[in-house]
C-alpha cells in the first residue's frame, strides 16, 4: 500500500492483541470495507492545499504602511550616505563637495522626517518615541539616530549657509561658537550616517512579514550599498567633476556592494519567500535597479570627467537606489498578503529540524520522548 511522505512523523502503532476478532473455530474474522490492515498509513486522497487564502484572510497581517514609508527608506539612505561623504570631503579639503553633501543630506533628512511624521499621522507620536530609549525596539533606536544625525548635520549645514550668505545670518555672538563646533558636528554626522542608513533594514526584518524577515541577515548590507549609490549620485549631480572624485569612488563601491549583496541575500533566502522579489511591481523595480546601477557605475568611472555624463550617471544611481528601496518594500507587503509565503517555508523549516533530530522546539506528531 502506498504511504505518505509524512508517515515518518506518525507514532508507532500499538501491538495487536491475540485472540481478539476470532470467530468460531478460531478463524479470524475478515473485516470488509475500506481501511484494512494499517489503514491509518494510507495516502490521503485529499489534494495538497494551495494556500491562496486562510479563511479569507492572510496569516500575517500586512503592516499599515504606504509609499510614504518607502520614501523615508530612500531618503534616509541619501542622508546617511551624504553625511559620510561630507566628512570625507571635509578631511580632504574639497569645499564644494563638502557643502553640497551637507546641504543635500540635510534636505533629504528633512523630507524623510516629513514623510515619517505624515505616516505616523501626528507629530507628537514621533516626539513620544524620544521619551524613552529601548534597545530592543528598532523604531526607538532609529528615532534617536535620526535626531542625533539631524542635529549634527544641521549645525554643519548652518555653517555652510552662513558662508554662502557671507555671514548675513542673524547669529550675533553665536557665530564664533558655530565656527568652533561646525567641524566636530560634521564628523558626528558621519558617525551617525551609517546607522541611519541601516536601521531601517533592521526595522523591516524585525517584523513577521515573510520576505522581510527572511532577509534579516543580509538586508543591512543591501541598504548600506543602496545608500552609497544614492549619496554618490546626488554628489555627482550637484558637484563639479574636478571635486567629485570621492563620489565616483563611492559610486563604484556602491554598485559592487549592491549587486553582490542582493545576489547573496536571494541565495540565502527560502525560494518561496524570494519569489515576491521577482514578481509584479517589486520585480520590475528591482530589475531596473540592477540596470540603472550598472549604467550609473560605468558612467561614473568611464565618463566621470564629462559634466553631462556625470549628471546622467548620478541620476541613474539615485534612481537605482530608489528602485531598490521601493522594490524591497513592495515585495514585503505582497508577501504578507499571501498565506503561502508564510506556511510553506514554515513546513520546510519544520521538516529540516525533524531530519536533524530536533523534536523539542514545537508541537509535532512524532513519537513521544521518554526519559531513561
mmCIF file of C-alpha atoms in Angstrom, residues 276-287 323 326-332 334:
data_model
loop_
_atom_site.group_PDB
_atom_site.id
_atom_site.type_symbol
_atom_site.label_atom_id
_atom_site.label_comp_id
_atom_site.label_asym_id
_atom_site.label_seq_id
_atom_site.Cartn_x
_atom_site.Cartn_y
_atom_site.Cartn_z
ATOM 1 C CA UNK A 276 7.968 38.378 -4.476
ATOM 2 C CA UNK A 277 11.344 39.935 -5.352
ATOM 3 C CA UNK A 278 10.879 38.747 -8.931
ATOM 4 C CA UNK A 279 7.136 39.145 -9.463
ATOM 5 C CA UNK A 280 4.859 42.093 -10.081
ATOM 6 C CA UNK A 281 5.833 45.668 -9.357
ATOM 7 C CA UNK A 282 8.642 44.699 -6.997
ATOM 8 C CA UNK A 283 10.256 42.504 -9.642
ATOM 9 C CA UNK A 284 10.162 45.291 -12.214
ATOM 10 C CA UNK A 285 11.652 47.808 -9.795
ATOM 11 C CA UNK A 286 14.480 45.514 -8.719
ATOM 12 C CA UNK A 287 15.354 44.589 -12.292
ATOM 13 C CA UNK A 323 14.083 51.310 -7.078
ATOM 14 C CA UNK A 326 10.692 50.729 -3.142
ATOM 15 C CA UNK A 327 11.060 47.242 -4.642
ATOM 16 C CA UNK A 328 12.002 45.612 -1.348
ATOM 17 C CA UNK A 329 9.215 47.494 0.406
ATOM 18 C CA UNK A 330 6.606 46.366 -2.138
ATOM 19 C CA UNK A 331 7.846 42.760 -2.098
ATOM 20 C CA UNK A 332 7.363 42.571 1.659
ATOM 21 C CA UNK A 334 2.850 41.468 -1.154
#
